[in-house]
Amino acid sequence: MNSSLSHKSATATETTGSPSTGMNLNPSRFKTAPLTLWTDRMMNRTIKGGGLAVILTVLAIFVFIFMQSLPLFGRAKIHPRNTIQLDPSIQPLLIGADEWGELPYVLESQGLIHFISSADGKTVSQDDLSKLLEAKISSVFRHRRPGNQTFYTGTEDGRFAAVDLKYIPVFTKDSREIHRELNPGELYALSDKPYPVRLIAGAGTGDQKLIAAILAAPEGNRFVVTRLIRTVALFGPGEESMEEIHDLTGEIEGKIQKILVNGAGDEFVVLNEEGKIFYFVYTDEAPILRQIFTPFKDTQDHQVVSMDYLNGDVTLVLTNASGVNKLYSLFVAEGQPLRMYYYTKTLPPLDGGAEFYAPSLRNKAFLIGHGSSFSLRYGTTATIRAKGRLDSQIKSAILGAKYDRIFLLDSENRLHLYDLTDPHPEAGWQAFMGKVWYEGYSKPDYIWQSTGGTDDFEPKLSFVPLILGTLKGTLYAMMFALPLSLLAALYTSQFARPSFKRTIKPVMEIMASLPSVVLGFLAALWLAPLIEDKVPSFLMAVTLIPLFVLIFGQVYSRLPASVRMHVKPGYEWLLVLPIIAAGIWISWNLGPAIEKIFCTVYDSETNLRSADFRLWWATVTGMPFEQRNSLVVGFMMGFAVIPIIFTIAEDALSNVPKSLTSASLALGASRWQTAIRVVIPTAFPGIFSALMVGLGRAIGETMIVVMATGNTPVMDFNIFSGMRTLSANIAVELPEAPYLGTLYRALFLGATILFMMTFVLNTIAEVIRQKLRTKYRVL
C-alpha cells in the first residue's frame, strides 16, 4: 500500500508541477530564441570584425607611409645604354655633353671639338677653336655650369679668349633636334710679350670673369691673373674690358700643377707639385694670398694627385697617390675672422690617385676613379652611391647635367653611355639621424633646413631636432597639464558634490572639443604678447598660487570644527577662489619688483642698468629669448591635453567600488586618506591610461605648435625658445614638397617615425597598465 501511494504521489508531481509552487514547469520556456542567438552571434562577429578592421586599417596606413619613405634608402642604379667607338685618330682631352645627353662632344688639346649623336654614334659636326679664334691653341680649360659651358683658351702667342658653348633645342612638327652654338669672345693679351700659355683656368658670371694662367717665359714660368669686367648698360649688354694683369709668380712655391677658379670669379686655388695649396681671394684692387695648407701632411704621401671643386665651389675634392680621398671646405672657424679651408671629411679610399673627376651640377655628388674602376660618391654624407668597372682604363668622365647620365671615355677611344637612376642621393640614415658636416658650417651638426635661396644649396634633413622638438613640446605641455588634470579628477570624483560634478564634467568635455587652431590663434596673438614682458610675474604666479592654496588648506584643516561647520560640505572650493585671485594679483604686481632686483642688464652705451628679463636671460644663460616660445606652447597645449586626461582619470577614479571606500571610512580613515591609499591605487591602471592618451595627444599636436612657436628646428630645451615638431614639420613642408622628391619622401619618413613613437609609447603603456591591473587586483 505504501508503494502504491508513492507511485501516485510521483505521478501527481510530474503532472501538476512543483509541489511547493504548484506551477507547471515547461522546459521549452528556458530555451533562448533562435533569433536572439543569431543576433548575438552576428553582434559578436561584427565587433570582432570591426576590431580587426581597425587593426588592419592602422596597419595599412603604416605600410603606406613606410613604403613612401623606403626609396630614400636605395642605392644608385647604373644601366648601360650605348657604346660609341670614336675615330682612333682623335686624341681626347676631355668629354662633355648637353643638358639632355643627346649630343656629347670630345675636345682635343688643340681645340678641335667633335660633336657626336648619342643615339647612333655618328659625328654630327666638328668645330675648331683655333680657326674660330684665328690663333693656335696651346691650352684649354672648361668651366661647366647648367645650361652653358665656357672654354677658356690660351694661345701660343700669349693671348686668351672665352668661348661660350650653348645648346639650343629646336622643335619641328614631329621631332626635336639639339643644335650647338659657339660664341667666341675677344682675344686679350696676358703679357706685353708673346709667351705661350701653358696652363689656363677661368670661371665667372656674365659681369665678371677671372682668368689665371701660366706663361712659358724664357726666364721661367710666370703665373698671372686678371679679370674681365662687363659694364652695365641701359640697353643690352655693356662693353667688356680687361683689368690690370697681376703677376703672382713670387707668391707660389715650386712648380704649379693645377689651378681652379670658383664660379663667382672672385677666388682661386693653386696646387703645386709638393702638395701645397694656395688659396687666393680677389679683392677690388688685387688678389690676396689668404691661406697655404698641405691637405695630406698627416699621411705618408704628401703629394696631391687630383684637386677639383665640388658643386658650389666651396669644397675641394682631393686625392693622393695612395687613393686617400679627402674633402676640404671653406668656413669661418671659431675664433677666426676670415673664411678659410679646413678638413671636413674622408671618404673610402680609391685604388690609387684619381685619374678622372666629374662633379654633378645638381647636387653634391661626384664621379671619381682610378684605372678602369669608377665610383659615384656623395660629398655631404661621405657615402658611395654606386661602383663600376670597365675592361679598359678610363681617361675622362662626365655626369649628365640632370644627374641622369654617365659618360665614360676609355683608353681605346670608346665612349660608354649609362643611364643613372639616383633620385635621393642626399638621403640615408647618416643624413637623417647622424651629425653631418655641411658646407659653410664649422662643425658637424643636426640641422633641418629643407630649402635655400640658391641652386647650389644642399638640403639638410636631420630628424634629430624635430624629434627633440616633439619631446620638448610634449614635456612642457605635460608639466602643466598633469598636476591640474589629475588633481581636478581626484577632487571631482571624491570630494565634489554630485550637483557640481554634473556641471564640471560636461564643461571639461566641451573644453576638449575646442579646435586646436583656435587655441593656437589665442596663444600666438594674445598669450605670447601678454607674457613677453611679464615673465617674472608669470613665473611668480605659477609658484605662489599653489603655495597659497597649500597654506590655506593646512590652515583650514586645523581650524576648530565649530568654525568649519559654517561651511557647507562640498562648498570649500569657494573659499579657495579669493586665495587664487590674491595670488594672481600679488604675482602680477610683485613680478616687476623682482625683475628690477634680480634681472638687470648693464647697457654700455648709456652706462645704465635696465631691468629686462629678456635681455637678462640671454646675457646670463647665453640662450635666446623669443616671444613665441615653449612656455607659451606648454601652457596652451596643456589646455588641449587637460580635458582628455581629466575625463579618463575621473572615470577611473569614480569606478572604484563603493565597498572599498566605505570599508576604509568605516575603519576610521579620513576621506583624504581613503582617496590617497585606496582609491588611487585601485584606479591607477586607468589613471596611467589617461596619462598615456594625453601624452599621445601632446606628441601629435600640430596647429598649436605651428602658430605659437617660431617653428624653428633647434637643438635645445630652452623654455624661452621655440621648436619644430614632427607633426608641425609635416604640416608646414608637405604642401610645398615636390611630389615623390626627397623632401616629400622625407616627410613621410617623419610620419613613420611619429607613428612608431606613438605606437611604442602605447604598447609600453598597455604592458605597464596590465601589470598594474594585476598588482592591484587584490584590492
Coordinates of N, CA and C in Angstrom, one line a residue, residues 50-124:
G50 N 34.9 44.5 -36.7 CA 35.2 45.9 -36.6 C 36.6 46.1 -35.9
G51 N 36.9 45.4 -34.9 CA 38.2 45.5 -34.2 C 39.3 45.1 -35.2
L52 N 39.1 44.0 -35.9 CA 40.1 43.5 -36.9 C 40.3 44.6 -38.0
A53 N 39.2 45.2 -38.4 CA 39.2 46.2 -39.5 C 40.0 47.4 -39.0
V54 N 39.8 47.8 -37.8 CA 40.6 48.9 -37.2 C 42.1 48.6 -37.2
I55 N 42.4 47.4 -36.8 CA 43.8 47.0 -36.8 C 44.4 47.0 -38.2
L56 N 43.7 46.4 -39.1 CA 44.1 46.3 -40.5 C 44.3 47.7 -41.1
T57 N 43.3 48.6 -40.8 CA 43.4 50.0 -41.3 C 44.6 50.7 -40.8
V58 N 44.9 50.6 -39.5 CA 46.1 51.2 -38.9 C 47.3 50.6 -39.5
L59 N 47.3 49.3 -39.7 CA 48.5 48.6 -40.3 C 48.7 49.1 -41.7
A60 N 47.6 49.2 -42.5 CA 47.7 49.7 -43.9 C 48.2 51.1 -44.0
I61 N 47.8 52.0 -43.0 CA 48.3 53.3 -43.0 C 49.8 53.3 -42.8
F62 N 50.2 52.5 -41.8 CA 51.7 52.4 -41.5 C 52.4 51.9 -42.7
V63 N 51.9 50.8 -43.4 CA 52.6 50.3 -44.5 C 52.7 51.3 -45.6
F64 N 51.6 52.1 -45.8 CA 51.6 53.1 -46.9 C 52.7 54.1 -46.7
I65 N 52.7 54.7 -45.5 CA 53.7 55.8 -45.2 C 55.1 55.2 -45.2
F66 N 55.2 54.0 -44.7 CA 56.6 53.4 -44.7 C 57.1 53.1 -46.1
M67 N 56.2 52.6 -47.0 CA 56.6 52.4 -48.4 C 56.9 53.6 -49.2
Q68 N 56.3 54.8 -48.8 CA 56.6 56.0 -49.4 C 58.0 56.5 -49.0
S69 N 58.4 56.1 -47.9 CA 59.8 56.6 -47.4 C 60.9 55.6 -47.7
L70 N 60.5 54.3 -48.1 CA 61.5 53.3 -48.3 C 62.5 53.6 -49.4
P71 N 62.1 54.2 -50.6 CA 63.1 54.5 -51.6 C 64.2 55.5 -51.2
L72 N 64.1 56.1 -50.1 CA 65.1 57.0 -49.6 C 66.4 56.3 -49.3
F73 N 66.3 55.0 -49.0 CA 67.5 54.2 -48.6 C 68.0 53.3 -49.7
G74 N 67.6 53.6 -50.9 CA 68.1 52.8 -52.0 C 69.4 53.3 -52.6
R75 N 70.1 52.5 -53.2 CA 71.4 52.9 -53.9 C 71.1 53.4 -55.3
A76 N 72.1 54.0 -55.8 CA 72.1 54.5 -57.2 C 72.1 53.3 -58.2
K77 N 71.4 53.3 -59.3 CA 71.4 52.3 -60.2 C 71.9 52.8 -61.6
I78 N 72.9 52.0 -62.1 CA 73.5 52.4 -63.4 C 73.3 51.3 -64.4
H79 N 72.7 51.7 -65.5 CA 72.4 50.7 -66.6 C 73.1 51.1 -67.9
P80 N 73.8 50.2 -68.6 CA 74.4 50.5 -69.8 C 73.4 51.0 -70.9
R81 N 73.8 52.0 -71.6 CA 72.8 52.5 -72.6 C 73.4 52.3 -74.0
N82 N 74.7 52.7 -74.2 CA 75.2 52.6 -75.6 C 76.8 52.7 -75.4
T83 N 77.5 52.2 -76.4 CA 78.9 52.3 -76.5 C 79.2 52.8 -77.9
I84 N 80.0 53.9 -78.0 CA 80.3 54.5 -79.3 C 81.8 54.4 -79.5
Q85 N 82.2 53.9 -80.6 CA 83.6 53.8 -81.0 C 84.0 55.0 -81.7
L86 N 85.0 55.8 -81.1 CA 85.4 57.0 -81.8 C 86.6 56.7 -82.8
D87 N 86.8 57.7 -83.6 CA 87.9 57.6 -84.6 C 89.2 57.5 -83.8
P88 N 90.0 56.5 -84.1 CA 91.3 56.3 -83.4 C 92.2 57.5 -83.5
S89 N 92.0 58.3 -84.5 CA 92.9 59.5 -84.7 C 92.6 60.6 -83.7
I90 N 91.5 60.5 -83.1 CA 91.1 61.6 -82.1 C 91.9 61.4 -80.8
Q91 N 92.5 62.5 -80.4 CA 93.3 62.5 -79.1 C 92.5 63.3 -78.1
P92 N 91.6 62.7 -77.4 CA 90.7 63.5 -76.5 C 91.5 64.1 -75.3
L93 N 91.1 65.3 -75.0 CA 91.5 66.0 -73.7 C 90.4 65.8 -72.6
L94 N 89.2 66.0 -73.0 CA 88.1 65.8 -72.1 C 86.8 65.6 -72.9
I95 N 85.7 65.2 -72.2 CA 84.5 65.0 -72.9 C 83.4 65.9 -72.2
G96 N 82.3 66.1 -72.9 CA 81.2 66.9 -72.4 C 79.9 66.5 -73.0
A97 N 78.8 67.1 -72.6 CA 77.5 66.8 -73.2 C 76.6 67.9 -72.9
D98 N 75.5 67.8 -73.7 CA 74.4 68.8 -73.5 C 73.6 68.4 -72.3
E99 N 72.6 69.3 -72.0 CA 71.7 69.1 -70.8 C 70.9 67.8 -70.9
W100 N 70.6 67.4 -72.1 CA 69.8 66.2 -72.3 C 70.6 64.9 -72.6
G101 N 71.9 65.1 -72.7 CA 72.7 63.9 -73.0 C 72.6 63.4 -74.4
E102 N 72.1 64.2 -75.3 CA 71.8 63.7 -76.7 C 73.0 64.1 -77.7
L103 N 73.8 65.1 -77.3 CA 74.8 65.5 -78.2 C 76.1 65.7 -77.5
P104 N 76.8 64.6 -77.0 CA 78.1 64.7 -76.3 C 79.1 65.2 -77.3
Y105 N 80.2 65.6 -76.7 CA 81.4 66.0 -77.6 C 82.7 65.6 -76.9
V106 N 83.7 65.6 -77.8 CA 85.0 65.2 -77.4 C 85.9 66.4 -77.8
L107 N 86.7 66.9 -76.8 CA 87.6 68.1 -77.1 C 89.0 67.6 -77.1
E108 N 89.7 68.0 -78.2 CA 91.1 67.7 -78.3 C 91.9 68.8 -77.7
S109 N 93.2 68.5 -77.4 CA 94.0 69.6 -76.7 C 94.3 70.7 -77.7
Q110 N 94.3 70.5 -79.0 CA 94.5 71.6 -79.9 C 93.2 72.5 -80.2
G111 N 92.1 72.1 -79.5 CA 90.9 72.9 -79.7 C 89.9 72.4 -80.6
L112 N 90.1 71.2 -81.1 CA 89.1 70.6 -82.1 C 88.0 69.9 -81.3
I113 N 86.8 70.2 -81.6 CA 85.6 69.7 -80.9 C 84.8 68.8 -81.8
H114 N 84.6 67.5 -81.4 CA 83.8 66.6 -82.2 C 82.4 66.4 -81.5
F115 N 81.4 66.8 -82.1 CA 80.0 66.6 -81.6 C 79.4 65.3 -82.2
I116 N 78.9 64.4 -81.3 CA 78.6 63.1 -81.6 C 77.1 62.8 -81.2
S117 N 76.3 62.2 -82.0 CA 75.0 61.8 -81.6 C 75.0 60.6 -80.7
S118 N 74.4 60.7 -79.5 CA 74.4 59.6 -78.6 C 73.5 58.4 -79.0
A119 N 72.6 58.7 -80.0 CA 71.7 57.7 -80.5 C 72.3 56.7 -81.4
D120 N 73.1 57.2 -82.4 CA 73.7 56.3 -83.4 C 75.2 56.3 -83.4
G121 N 75.8 57.3 -82.6 CA 77.3 57.3 -82.5 C 77.9 58.0 -83.7
K122 N 77.2 58.6 -84.6 CA 77.8 59.3 -85.7 C 78.2 60.7 -85.3
T123 N 79.3 61.2 -86.0 CA 79.8 62.5 -85.7 C 78.8 63.5 -86.5
V124 N 78.2 64.4 -85.7 CA 77.3 65.3 -86.2 C 78.0 66.5 -86.9

